[in-house]
CSV table of C-alpha atoms in Angstrom, one decimal:
chain,number,residue,atom,x,y,z
J,191,MET,CA,-12.5,14.0,-20.0
J,192,ARG,CA,-10.7,13.1,-16.8
J,193,PRO,CA,-7.1,13.9,-16.8
J,194,GLU,CA,-4.4,11.0,-16.5
J,195,ILE,CA,-3.2,10.7,-12.9
J,196,PRO,CA,0.7,9.7,-13.7
J,197,ARG,CA,1.0,6.5,-12.3
J,198,ARG,CA,4.9,4.6,-10.6
J,199,PRO,CA,4.8,0.6,-10.8
J,200,VAL,CA,4.3,-1.1,-8.0
J,201,SER,CA,6.5,-4.4,-7.1
J,202,HIS,CA,5.3,-6.9,-5.7
J,203,ILE,CA,7.0,-8.7,-2.9
J,204,THR,CA,6.6,-12.1,-0.8
J,205,ASP,CA,6.4,-12.9,2.5
J,206,THR,CA,10.1,-13.7,2.9
J,207,GLU,CA,10.9,-9.7,1.4
J,208,PHE,CA,8.5,-8.2,3.8
J,209,GLU,CA,10.3,-7.9,6.6
J,210,ALA,CA,13.3,-6.3,5.6
J,211,LEU,CA,11.3,-4.0,3.4
J,212,ALA,CA,8.8,-3.1,5.3
J,213,PHE,CA,10.4,-3.4,8.9
J,214,GLY,CA,13.7,-2.5,7.9
J,215,SER,CA,13.4,0.3,6.0
J,216,GLU,CA,14.3,3.8,6.6
J,217,ARG,CA,11.9,5.5,4.6
J,218,PRO,CA,7.7,5.0,5.0
J,219,VAL,CA,7.0,2.0,3.4
J,220,LEU,CA,3.1,1.4,1.9
J,221,VAL,CA,1.9,-1.6,1.4
J,222,PHE,CA,-1.4,-2.5,-0.8
J,223,PHE,CA,-2.8,-6.0,0.5
J,224,GLY,CA,-5.2,-6.7,-2.4
J,225,SER,CA,-6.1,-9.6,-5.0
J,226,ARG,CA,-6.5,-9.5,-8.4
J,227,ARG,CA,-10.1,-11.6,-8.1
J,228,CYS,CA,-11.2,-8.7,-5.9
J,229,LYS,CA,-12.7,-5.7,-7.8
J,230,ILE,CA,-12.2,-3.1,-5.2
J,231,CYS,CA,-8.6,-3.9,-5.3
J,232,ARG,CA,-8.2,-3.5,-9.0
J,233,GLN,CA,-9.9,0.0,-8.9
J,234,LEU,CA,-7.1,0.7,-6.0
J,235,PHE,CA,-4.0,-0.6,-7.3
J,236,PRO,CA,-4.1,2.4,-10.0
J,237,VAL,CA,-4.6,5.3,-7.4
J,238,THR,CA,-1.8,2.6,-5.1
J,239,GLU,CA,0.1,3.3,-8.5
J,240,ALA,CA,-0.5,7.0,-8.3
J,241,ILE,CA,0.4,7.4,-4.7
J,242,ALA,CA,4.1,5.6,-5.7
J,243,HIS,CA,4.6,8.2,-8.2
J,244,ASP,CA,3.5,11.4,-6.1
J,245,PHE,CA,6.0,10.2,-3.1
J,246,GLN,CA,8.8,8.8,-5.1
J,247,GLY,CA,11.7,9.5,-3.2
J,248,ARG,CA,10.0,9.7,-0.1
J,249,MET,CA,8.3,6.7,0.1
J,250,ASN,CA,8.7,3.4,-0.7
J,251,VAL,CA,5.1,1.7,-1.8
J,252,TYR,CA,4.7,-2.6,-2.2
J,253,GLY,CA,2.0,-4.8,-3.2
J,254,VAL,CA,1.4,-8.3,-1.3
J,255,ASP,CA,-1.1,-10.7,-2.7
J,256,ALA,CA,-3.1,-11.5,0.5
J,257,GLY,CA,-4.3,-14.8,-0.9
J,258,LYS,CA,-1.1,-16.2,-1.5
J,259,TYR,CA,0.2,-14.6,1.7
J,260,ARG,CA,-2.5,-15.5,4.0
J,261,LEU,CA,-0.4,-15.6,7.1
J,262,LEU,CA,1.7,-12.6,6.4
J,263,PHE,CA,-2.0,-10.7,6.3
J,264,GLN,CA,-3.5,-12.6,9.3
J,265,SER,CA,0.1,-11.6,11.1
J,266,LEU,CA,-0.8,-7.9,10.6
J,267,ARG,CA,-4.2,-8.5,12.2
J,268,LEU,CA,-5.9,-7.2,8.5
J,269,ARG,CA,-9.6,-8.1,7.7
J,270,GLY,CA,-10.5,-7.9,4.2
J,271,ILE,CA,-9.3,-6.8,1.1
J,272,PRO,CA,-7.8,-4.2,0.0
J,273,GLN,CA,-5.9,-2.8,2.3
J,274,LEU,CA,-3.4,-0.2,2.6
J,275,VAL,CA,-0.9,-0.6,5.6
J,276,LEU,CA,1.9,2.1,5.9
J,277,PHE,CA,5.1,1.4,8.2
J,278,LEU,CA,6.9,4.0,9.5
J,279,ASP,CA,10.0,3.5,11.5
J,280,GLY,CA,9.3,-0.2,11.7
J,281,GLU,CA,5.8,0.3,13.3
J,282,VAL,CA,2.3,0.4,11.6
J,283,LYS,CA,1.6,3.6,11.6
J,284,LEU,CA,-2.0,3.5,9.6
J,285,ARG,CA,-4.1,1.2,8.0
J,286,LEU,CA,-6.6,1.9,5.6
J,287,GLY,CA,-9.1,-0.4,4.2
J,288,GLY,CA,-11.1,-0.1,0.9
J,289,PHE,CA,-11.3,2.3,-1.8
J,290,HIS,CA,-10.0,5.7,-0.6
J,291,PRO,CA,-9.8,8.4,-3.9
J,292,HIS,CA,-6.5,9.8,-4.4
J,293,PRO,CA,-6.5,13.0,-2.7
J,294,VAL,CA,-8.0,11.5,-0.2
J,295,LEU,CA,-5.2,9.1,0.0
J,296,VAL,CA,-2.6,12.0,-0.4
J,297,ASP,CA,-4.0,13.7,2.5
J,298,GLN,CA,-3.7,10.6,5.2
J,299,LEU,CA,0.2,10.0,3.8
J,300,GLU,CA,1.3,13.5,4.2
J,301,GLN,CA,0.4,13.9,8.1
J,302,TRP,CA,3.3,10.9,8.3
J,303,VAL,CA,5.5,11.1,5.5
J,304,PRO,CA,8.2,13.6,6.0
């Protein structure tokens, strides 16, 4: 039996909240772009919640419905879902597309998140 990974709920934000929360934050910000209709997104979202738990107090984590906020998705030149985008000091520092296991994401994020 696989041990349960602790998770923290991820708040979904709108396109109008995005700029202030992603670009205006003093902390690193990880944004999950996905859709409920996407099978891989449904698999990655619990991993993203585990990342939110692991980096609590060090990084803010939000979710964006890529289908509902298509213009925002396109403005960031993202292709396909799911996408995880890390913002640091108002700049995109990391983009990860598709499914990645929890340990891989932790390793990638530890390189950027103080």
